[in-house]
Amino acid sequence: MLSSGLTLIFSMMGVLNFAHASFYMLGAYIAFMISGAVDFWPALVLAPLAVGVLGALFERGVLRRVHHHGHVPELLITFGLSYVILELVQLVWGRSSVPFTPPPELQGPAFTLVQSSRDGLSLVWGAAPEAMCRAAEGVQIACSRFPMTRAFMMLVALLMLLALWLLLTRTRIGLVIQAALTHPEMAEALGHDVPRVFMLVFGSGCALAGLAGVIGGVTFVTEPSMAAVVGSIIFVVVVVGGIGSLAGAFAGSILVGLLQTLPLTVDASLATLLNRLLDAGIGPDSPGWPLLRITLAQAAPILPYLLLVLMLILRPRGLLGTREG
């Protein structure tokens, strides 16, 4: 969800928005404030709109003034904006987390996987009865619950991707946006306000970040450090998928997500592998033991960044990115 908004801004404007994760955090806090006054569902609509308006005002009043100076001033000014937003959030809502809980409709599990040594694997929609998860004599039972908030997040992410694709490829607005990017003089000659188009694109990308913030706020923890948690991984997803490619952002997010989670189930190290395959007899007295003993689960947080380095070396344009002529 975050990478789609960042990709939209970069592909349409050529601006790599370093404050994108900060708009994500801002969406979570604004939704928390609105949900306290009304309800979560109005906040799901109003908070992204508010973040989009703030992003459009920033592009109109600040970013547009440095756009003709090149990419470095754009990077610096969005980088500075991220610190301004962080300080404002801490000033208004404090440094600790806020109690932003999901609504009753999103509480509990979406489905439960019940693994029984007698009946095998079965799926139960919603929460499984306690009797199904209670081990009987001679029967081992394990229940795995998938939260409703994560299922809702997946649904909104897919709908967002579909809506963006339809907007950019099947509507007149998408044609105007692409024309304003590739042939701005001709678009202006046809009567289109190119600066306004760029303002709306930047505001829309920030609104998508705000929408991700609303859902991320109720799924995870709403706190001032939430932008820093996801900020770096967004750029890994965008670069791996291909800068400027929405399909690449989707593929990159799936790949990075799997790379972050699947290794957590492997509690084996390189020393374990060498001992099993080659009977190397590697132990605490072996050279390089501090590195060889690191398990794959322990190395999982750095695997996406290793993938980023390899991608930049072997395929700089990313998985689905296009080479510039």
mmCIF file of C-alpha atoms in Angstrom:
data_model
loop_
_atom_site.group_PDB
_atom_site.id
_atom_site.type_symbol
_atom_site.label_atom_id
_atom_site.label_comp_id
_atom_site.label_asym_id
_atom_site.label_seq_id
_atom_site.Cartn_x
_atom_site.Cartn_y
_atom_site.Cartn_z
ATOM 1 C CA MET A 1 0.000 0.000 0.000
ATOM 2 C CA LEU A 2 2.820 2.398 0.777
ATOM 3 C CA SER A 3 4.926 1.535 -2.243
ATOM 4 C CA SER A 4 2.023 2.166 -4.637
ATOM 5 C CA GLY A 5 1.698 5.789 -3.522
ATOM 6 C CA LEU A 6 5.442 6.348 -3.665
ATOM 7 C CA THR A 7 5.589 4.739 -7.109
ATOM 8 C CA LEU A 8 2.713 6.909 -8.349
ATOM 9 C CA ILE A 9 4.518 10.098 -7.332
ATOM 10 C CA PHE A 10 7.854 9.043 -8.785
ATOM 11 C CA SER A 11 6.515 7.611 -12.035
ATOM 12 C CA MET A 12 4.346 10.666 -12.742
ATOM 13 C CA MET A 13 6.574 13.462 -11.381
ATOM 14 C CA GLY A 14 10.066 12.051 -11.033
ATOM 15 C CA VAL A 15 10.097 13.028 -7.331
ATOM 16 C CA LEU A 16 11.408 10.476 -4.820
ATOM 17 C CA ASN A 17 9.415 11.558 -1.777
ATOM 18 C CA PHE A 18 11.469 10.923 1.366
ATOM 19 C CA ALA A 19 8.555 12.126 3.501
ATOM 20 C CA HIS A 20 6.190 9.439 2.198
ATOM 21 C CA ALA A 21 6.398 7.363 5.382
ATOM 22 C CA SER A 22 5.741 10.517 7.393
ATOM 23 C CA PHE A 23 2.470 11.044 5.534
ATOM 24 C CA TYR A 24 1.699 7.419 6.436
ATOM 25 C CA MET A 25 2.223 8.254 10.109
ATOM 26 C CA LEU A 26 0.192 11.441 9.750
ATOM 27 C CA GLY A 27 -2.716 9.451 8.323
ATOM 28 C CA ALA A 28 -2.708 7.153 11.352
ATOM 29 C CA TYR A 29 -2.744 10.029 13.855
ATOM 30 C CA ILE A 30 -5.405 12.037 12.003
ATOM 31 C CA ALA A 31 -7.575 8.914 11.793
ATOM 32 C CA PHE A 32 -7.070 8.355 15.527
ATOM 33 C CA MET A 33 -8.264 11.896 16.200
ATOM 34 C CA ILE A 34 -11.280 11.591 13.883
ATOM 35 C CA SER A 35 -12.276 8.140 15.150
ATOM 36 C CA GLY A 36 -12.300 9.493 18.679
ATOM 37 C CA ALA A 37 -14.824 12.139 17.620
ATOM 38 C CA VAL A 38 -17.015 10.053 15.282
ATOM 39 C CA ASP A 39 -16.131 6.499 14.236
ATOM 40 C CA PHE A 40 -13.414 4.494 12.480
ATOM 41 C CA TRP A 41 -15.214 4.143 9.149
ATOM 42 C CA PRO A 42 -15.627 7.901 8.528
ATOM 43 C CA ALA A 43 -11.989 8.278 9.580
ATOM 44 C CA LEU A 44 -11.003 5.712 6.946
ATOM 45 C CA VAL A 45 -12.275 8.164 4.312
ATOM 46 C CA LEU A 46 -11.631 11.556 5.898
ATOM 47 C CA ALA A 47 -8.059 10.983 7.115
ATOM 48 C CA PRO A 48 -6.613 10.092 3.663
ATOM 49 C CA LEU A 49 -8.428 13.105 2.183
ATOM 50 C CA ALA A 50 -6.907 15.369 4.838
ATOM 51 C CA VAL A 51 -3.417 13.955 4.224
ATOM 52 C CA GLY A 52 -3.922 14.349 0.473
ATOM 53 C CA VAL A 53 -4.871 18.009 0.909
ATOM 54 C CA LEU A 54 -1.786 18.611 3.063
ATOM 55 C CA GLY A 55 0.399 16.908 0.442
ATOM 56 C CA ALA A 56 -1.122 18.988 -2.354
ATOM 57 C CA LEU A 57 -0.554 22.205 -0.380
ATOM 58 C CA PHE A 58 3.061 21.208 0.240
ATOM 59 C CA GLU A 59 3.605 20.582 -3.479
ATOM 60 C CA ARG A 60 1.893 23.862 -4.392
ATOM 61 C CA GLY A 61 3.646 26.059 -1.877
ATOM 62 C CA VAL A 62 7.079 24.458 -1.398
ATOM 63 C CA LEU A 63 8.036 21.593 -3.691
ATOM 64 C CA ARG A 64 7.054 23.401 -6.891
ATOM 65 C CA ARG A 65 9.504 26.210 -6.121
ATOM 66 C CA VAL A 66 12.491 23.827 -6.170
ATOM 67 C CA HIS A 67 11.267 21.399 -8.844
ATOM 68 C CA HIS A 68 13.158 23.129 -11.662
ATOM 69 C CA HIS A 69 16.432 22.954 -9.686
ATOM 70 C CA GLY A 70 16.675 19.167 -10.059
ATOM 71 C CA HIS A 71 16.335 16.064 -7.905
ATOM 72 C CA VAL A 72 18.770 16.940 -5.113
ATOM 73 C CA PRO A 73 16.769 19.922 -3.764
ATOM 74 C CA GLU A 74 13.601 17.795 -3.985
ATOM 75 C CA LEU A 75 15.211 15.038 -1.946
ATOM 76 C CA LEU A 76 16.518 17.476 0.637
ATOM 77 C CA ILE A 77 13.240 19.332 1.075
ATOM 78 C CA THR A 78 11.171 16.145 1.459
ATOM 79 C CA PHE A 79 13.821 14.789 3.835
ATOM 80 C CA GLY A 80 13.483 17.944 5.928
ATOM 81 C CA LEU A 81 9.692 17.675 5.811
ATOM 82 C CA SER A 82 9.864 14.217 7.371
ATOM 83 C CA TYR A 83 11.592 15.683 10.443
ATOM 84 C CA VAL A 84 9.103 18.550 10.632
ATOM 85 C CA ILE A 85 6.161 16.105 10.599
ATOM 86 C CA LEU A 86 7.838 13.944 13.245
ATOM 87 C CA GLU A 87 8.334 16.892 15.588
ATOM 88 C CA LEU A 88 4.773 18.132 15.029
ATOM 89 C CA VAL A 89 3.351 14.679 15.793
ATOM 90 C CA GLN A 90 5.376 14.453 19.004
ATOM 91 C CA LEU A 91 4.329 17.985 19.948
ATOM 92 C CA VAL A 92 0.603 17.307 19.465
ATOM 93 C CA TRP A 93 0.215 13.651 20.481
ATOM 94 C CA GLY A 94 3.316 13.039 22.593
ATOM 95 C CA ARG A 95 6.207 10.597 22.290
ATOM 96 C CA SER A 96 4.369 7.477 23.442
ATOM 97 C CA SER A 97 1.880 5.364 21.504
ATOM 98 C CA VAL A 98 -1.821 6.213 21.355
ATOM 99 C CA PRO A 99 -4.669 3.695 21.900
ATOM 100 C CA PHE A 100 -5.861 3.394 18.281
ATOM 101 C CA THR A 101 -7.834 0.151 18.331
ATOM 102 C CA PRO A 102 -9.681 -1.458 15.410
ATOM 103 C CA PRO A 103 -13.482 -1.276 15.264
ATOM 104 C CA PRO A 104 -15.530 -4.286 16.386
ATOM 105 C CA GLU A 105 -15.983 -5.390 12.769
ATOM 106 C CA LEU A 106 -12.202 -5.842 12.392
ATOM 107 C CA GLN A 107 -11.522 -7.473 15.740
ATOM 108 C CA GLY A 108 -10.881 -11.166 16.038
ATOM 109 C CA PRO A 109 -9.645 -13.629 13.430
ATOM 110 C CA ALA A 110 -10.784 -13.717 9.803
ATOM 111 C CA PHE A 111 -10.298 -17.477 9.742
ATOM 112 C CA THR A 112 -8.667 -20.208 11.805
ATOM 113 C CA LEU A 113 -6.513 -23.077 10.545
ATOM 114 C CA VAL A 114 -6.971 -26.168 12.698
ATOM 115 C CA GLN A 115 -4.234 -28.796 12.409
ATOM 116 C CA SER A 116 -5.233 -32.116 13.933
ATOM 117 C CA SER A 117 -3.074 -35.224 14.074
ATOM 118 C CA ARG A 118 -6.241 -37.271 13.439
ATOM 119 C CA ASP A 119 -8.327 -35.192 10.981
ATOM 120 C CA GLY A 120 -5.578 -33.238 9.204
ATOM 121 C CA LEU A 121 -5.862 -29.556 8.240
ATOM 122 C CA SER A 122 -9.222 -27.774 8.227
ATOM 123 C CA LEU A 123 -10.270 -24.144 7.776
ATOM 124 C CA VAL A 124 -12.864 -22.434 9.958
ATOM 125 C CA TRP A 125 -14.113 -18.954 9.068
ATOM 126 C CA GLY A 126 -13.912 -16.631 12.039
ATOM 127 C CA ALA A 127 -12.871 -17.862 15.449
ATOM 128 C CA ALA A 128 -12.820 -21.606 15.915
ATOM 129 C CA PRO A 129 -14.735 -22.948 18.924
ATOM 130 C CA GLU A 130 -12.547 -23.631 21.926
ATOM 131 C CA ALA A 131 -13.500 -27.290 21.768
ATOM 132 C CA MET A 132 -11.865 -27.609 18.350
ATOM 133 C CA CYS A 133 -8.572 -26.198 19.649
ATOM 134 C CA ARG A 134 -8.491 -28.311 22.802
ATOM 135 C CA ALA A 135 -6.242 -31.364 22.604
ATOM 136 C CA ALA A 136 -7.971 -34.671 23.261
ATOM 137 C CA GLU A 137 -6.454 -37.901 24.464
ATOM 138 C CA GLY A 138 -4.032 -39.178 21.870
ATOM 139 C CA VAL A 139 -4.825 -36.286 19.471
ATOM 140 C CA GLN A 140 -2.600 -33.247 19.036
ATOM 141 C CA ILE A 141 -4.366 -30.064 17.852
ATOM 142 C CA ALA A 142 -2.858 -26.709 16.853
ATOM 143 C CA CYS A 143 -4.919 -23.633 15.916
ATOM 144 C CA SER A 144 -3.514 -20.734 13.885
ATOM 145 C CA ARG A 145 -5.661 -17.584 13.718
ATOM 146 C CA PHE A 146 -5.339 -15.013 10.915
ATOM 147 C CA PRO A 147 -6.346 -11.524 12.166
ATOM 148 C CA MET A 148 -9.241 -9.724 10.485
ATOM 149 C CA THR A 149 -7.205 -6.498 10.323
ATOM 150 C CA ARG A 150 -4.547 -8.137 8.151
ATOM 151 C CA ALA A 151 -7.174 -9.625 5.857
ATOM 152 C CA PHE A 152 -8.754 -6.166 5.519
ATOM 153 C CA MET A 153 -5.329 -4.703 4.786
ATOM 154 C CA MET A 154 -4.733 -7.241 2.009
ATOM 155 C CA LEU A 155 -8.154 -6.546 0.485
ATOM 156 C CA VAL A 156 -7.669 -2.765 0.464
ATOM 157 C CA ALA A 157 -4.159 -3.132 -0.997
ATOM 158 C CA LEU A 158 -5.460 -5.220 -3.916
ATOM 159 C CA LEU A 159 -8.363 -2.836 -4.518
ATOM 160 C CA MET A 160 -5.942 0.096 -4.436
ATOM 161 C CA LEU A 161 -3.684 -1.518 -7.021
ATOM 162 C CA LEU A 162 -6.651 -2.300 -9.287
ATOM 163 C CA ALA A 163 -8.070 1.219 -8.945
ATOM 164 C CA LEU A 164 -4.720 2.845 -9.773
ATOM 165 C CA TRP A 165 -4.231 0.630 -12.807
ATOM 166 C CA LEU A 166 -7.713 1.380 -14.127
ATOM 167 C CA LEU A 167 -7.302 5.106 -13.458
ATOM 168 C CA LEU A 168 -3.987 5.405 -15.299
ATOM 169 C CA THR A 169 -4.770 3.125 -18.235
ATOM 170 C CA ARG A 170 -8.527 3.255 -18.799
ATOM 171 C CA THR A 171 -9.621 6.828 -18.025
ATOM 172 C CA ARG A 172 -9.166 10.267 -19.562
ATOM 173 C CA ILE A 173 -7.614 11.489 -16.318
ATOM 174 C CA GLY A 174 -4.884 8.870 -16.634
ATOM 175 C CA LEU A 175 -4.160 9.904 -20.204
ATOM 176 C CA VAL A 176 -3.880 13.557 -19.155
ATOM 177 C CA ILE A 177 -1.528 12.632 -16.288
ATOM 178 C CA GLN A 178 0.752 10.578 -18.551
ATOM 179 C CA ALA A 179 0.700 13.257 -21.233
ATOM 180 C CA ALA A 180 1.617 15.915 -18.679
ATOM 181 C CA LEU A 181 4.607 13.806 -17.668
ATOM 182 C CA THR A 182 5.949 12.932 -21.119
ATOM 183 C CA HIS A 183 4.861 15.967 -23.189
ATOM 184 C CA PRO A 184 4.090 18.860 -20.803
ATOM 185 C CA GLU A 185 4.278 21.560 -23.490
ATOM 186 C CA MET A 186 1.779 19.764 -25.731
ATOM 187 C CA ALA A 187 -0.520 19.098 -22.754
ATOM 188 C CA GLU A 188 -0.484 22.810 -21.895
ATOM 189 C CA ALA A 189 -1.160 23.695 -25.547
ATOM 190 C CA LEU A 190 -4.268 21.485 -25.391
ATOM 191 C CA GLY A 191 -5.548 23.495 -22.426
ATOM 192 C CA HIS A 192 -4.499 21.332 -19.484
ATOM 193 C CA ASP A 193 -3.014 22.932 -16.381
ATOM 194 C CA VAL A 194 0.149 20.836 -15.970
ATOM 195 C CA PRO A 195 1.199 22.302 -12.569
ATOM 196 C CA ARG A 196 -2.277 21.542 -11.223
ATOM 197 C CA VAL A 197 -2.027 17.982 -12.560
ATOM 198 C CA PHE A 198 1.277 17.494 -10.719
ATOM 199 C CA MET A 199 -0.248 18.941 -7.545
ATOM 200 C CA LEU A 200 -3.160 16.501 -7.727
ATOM 201 C CA VAL A 201 -0.791 13.575 -8.415
ATOM 202 C CA PHE A 202 1.375 14.421 -5.412
ATOM 203 C CA GLY A 203 -1.700 14.898 -3.233
ATOM 204 C CA SER A 204 -3.144 11.560 -4.431
ATOM 205 C CA GLY A 205 0.100 9.749 -3.611
ATOM 206 C CA CYS A 206 0.089 11.270 -0.123
ATOM 207 C CA ALA A 207 -3.580 10.296 0.287
ATOM 208 C CA LEU A 208 -2.679 6.681 -0.523
ATOM 209 C CA ALA A 209 0.003 6.863 2.162
ATOM 210 C CA GLY A 210 -2.604 8.272 4.555
ATOM 211 C CA LEU A 211 -4.966 5.382 3.753
ATOM 212 C CA ALA A 212 -2.167 2.924 4.489
ATOM 213 C CA GLY A 213 -1.559 4.785 7.747
ATOM 214 C CA VAL A 214 -5.178 4.417 8.870
ATOM 215 C CA ILE A 215 -5.130 0.657 8.363
ATOM 216 C CA GLY A 216 -1.563 0.276 9.617
ATOM 217 C CA GLY A 217 -2.416 2.305 12.711
ATOM 218 C CA VAL A 218 -5.136 -0.094 13.853
ATOM 219 C CA THR A 219 -3.192 -3.194 12.784
ATOM 220 C CA PHE A 220 0.137 -2.323 14.382
ATOM 221 C CA VAL A 221 1.076 0.415 16.872
ATOM 222 C CA THR A 222 0.400 4.108 16.306
ATOM 223 C CA GLU A 223 3.511 5.840 17.620
ATOM 224 C CA PRO A 224 6.022 8.467 16.421
ATOM 225 C CA SER A 225 8.521 5.790 15.358
ATOM 226 C CA MET A 226 6.081 4.067 12.980
ATOM 227 C CA ALA A 227 7.410 6.072 10.027
ATOM 228 C CA ALA A 228 10.990 5.020 10.700
ATOM 229 C CA VAL A 229 9.934 1.366 10.960
ATOM 230 C CA VAL A 230 8.547 1.217 7.413
ATOM 231 C CA GLY A 231 10.441 4.111 5.809
ATOM 232 C CA SER A 232 13.506 2.214 4.670
ATOM 233 C CA ILE A 233 11.699 -0.947 3.567
ATOM 234 C CA ILE A 234 9.458 1.079 1.222
ATOM 235 C CA PHE A 235 12.442 2.115 -0.881
ATOM 236 C CA VAL A 236 13.684 -1.474 -0.933
ATOM 237 C CA VAL A 237 10.316 -2.582 -2.339
ATOM 238 C CA VAL A 238 10.230 0.184 -4.956
ATOM 239 C CA VAL A 239 13.806 -0.377 -6.138
ATOM 240 C CA VAL A 240 13.493 -4.175 -6.217
ATOM 241 C CA GLY A 241 10.193 -4.035 -8.097
ATOM 242 C CA GLY A 242 11.358 -1.343 -10.496
ATOM 243 C CA ILE A 243 11.146 2.406 -9.904
ATOM 244 C CA GLY A 244 8.038 3.813 -11.549
ATOM 245 C CA SER A 245 6.274 0.467 -12.092
ATOM 246 C CA LEU A 246 3.049 -0.226 -10.186
ATOM 247 C CA ALA A 247 3.183 -3.910 -11.118
ATOM 248 C CA GLY A 248 6.811 -3.938 -9.968
ATOM 249 C CA ALA A 249 5.813 -2.378 -6.644
ATOM 250 C CA PHE A 250 3.269 -5.161 -6.147
ATOM 251 C CA ALA A 251 5.750 -7.900 -7.091
ATOM 252 C CA GLY A 252 8.491 -6.315 -4.980
ATOM 253 C CA SER A 253 6.225 -6.055 -1.933
ATOM 254 C CA ILE A 254 5.259 -9.731 -2.182
ATOM 255 C CA LEU A 255 8.900 -10.774 -2.583
ATOM 256 C CA VAL A 256 10.203 -8.629 0.265
ATOM 257 C CA GLY A 257 7.316 -9.703 2.499
ATOM 258 C CA LEU A 258 8.102 -13.363 1.946
ATOM 259 C CA LEU A 259 11.795 -12.687 2.456
ATOM 260 C CA GLN A 260 11.048 -11.059 5.801
ATOM 261 C CA THR A 261 8.708 -13.745 7.141
ATOM 262 C CA LEU A 262 9.567 -17.181 5.752
ATOM 263 C CA PRO A 263 13.172 -17.236 7.099
ATOM 264 C CA LEU A 264 11.757 -16.714 10.609
ATOM 265 C CA THR A 265 10.696 -20.365 10.586
ATOM 266 C CA VAL A 266 14.240 -21.632 9.873
ATOM 267 C CA ASP A 267 16.369 -21.930 12.999
ATOM 268 C CA ALA A 268 19.443 -23.231 11.177
ATOM 269 C CA SER A 269 22.783 -21.548 10.523
ATOM 270 C CA LEU A 270 25.539 -21.887 7.968
ATOM 271 C CA ALA A 271 27.497 -23.924 10.489
ATOM 272 C CA THR A 272 24.571 -26.345 10.779
ATOM 273 C CA LEU A 273 24.404 -26.698 7.003
ATOM 274 C CA LEU A 274 28.149 -27.349 6.619
ATOM 275 C CA ASN A 275 28.155 -29.854 9.450
ATOM 276 C CA ARG A 276 25.256 -31.803 7.939
ATOM 277 C CA LEU A 277 26.420 -31.773 4.324
ATOM 278 C CA LEU A 278 30.214 -31.949 4.706
ATOM 279 C CA ASP A 279 30.597 -33.159 8.271
ATOM 280 C CA ALA A 280 32.899 -30.165 8.780
ATOM 281 C CA GLY A 281 32.875 -30.331 12.566
ATOM 282 C CA ILE A 282 32.427 -26.565 12.931
ATOM 283 C CA GLY A 283 32.107 -25.467 16.542
ATOM 284 C CA PRO A 284 32.761 -22.546 18.894
ATOM 285 C CA ASP A 285 36.545 -22.897 18.399
ATOM 286 C CA SER A 286 36.339 -22.719 14.583
ATOM 287 C CA PRO A 287 37.462 -19.575 12.724
ATOM 288 C CA GLY A 288 34.575 -17.259 11.901
ATOM 289 C CA TRP A 289 32.255 -18.914 14.421
ATOM 290 C CA PRO A 290 30.434 -15.641 15.343
ATOM 291 C CA LEU A 291 29.264 -15.331 11.720
ATOM 292 C CA LEU A 292 28.757 -19.034 11.016
ATOM 293 C CA ARG A 293 26.478 -19.495 14.020
ATOM 294 C CA ILE A 294 23.985 -16.803 12.937
ATOM 295 C CA THR A 295 20.706 -18.513 12.096
ATOM 296 C CA LEU A 296 18.544 -17.635 9.113
ATOM 297 C CA ALA A 297 15.827 -16.395 11.475
ATOM 298 C CA GLN A 298 18.304 -13.979 13.056
ATOM 299 C CA ALA A 299 19.458 -12.733 9.637
ATOM 300 C CA ALA A 300 15.888 -12.230 8.323
ATOM 301 C CA PRO A 301 15.772 -8.435 8.980
ATOM 302 C CA ILE A 302 18.806 -7.769 6.753
ATOM 303 C CA LEU A 303 17.838 -10.094 3.884
ATOM 304 C CA PRO A 304 15.738 -7.463 2.033
ATOM 305 C CA TYR A 305 18.673 -5.054 2.082
ATOM 306 C CA LEU A 306 21.017 -7.751 0.776
ATOM 307 C CA LEU A 307 18.491 -8.325 -1.998
ATOM 308 C CA LEU A 308 18.542 -4.582 -2.692
ATOM 309 C CA VAL A 309 22.327 -4.596 -3.064
ATOM 310 C CA LEU A 310 22.231 -7.608 -5.396
ATOM 311 C CA MET A 311 19.453 -6.034 -7.447
ATOM 312 C CA LEU A 312 21.400 -2.796 -7.876
ATOM 313 C CA ILE A 313 24.444 -4.764 -9.010
ATOM 314 C CA LEU A 314 22.786 -7.300 -11.310
ATOM 315 C CA ARG A 315 19.587 -5.578 -12.487
ATOM 316 C CA PRO A 316 19.496 -1.867 -11.568
ATOM 317 C CA ARG A 317 16.123 -1.252 -13.240
ATOM 318 C CA GLY A 318 14.398 -3.761 -10.935
ATOM 319 C CA LEU A 319 12.178 -6.727 -11.660
ATOM 320 C CA LEU A 320 9.612 -4.969 -13.861
ATOM 321 C CA GLY A 321 11.209 -1.582 -14.379
ATOM 322 C CA THR A 322 12.005 -0.266 -17.844
ATOM 323 C CA ARG A 323 15.392 0.872 -19.052
ATOM 324 C CA GLU A 324 15.539 4.556 -19.875
ATOM 325 C CA GLY A 325 16.620 5.331 -23.405
#
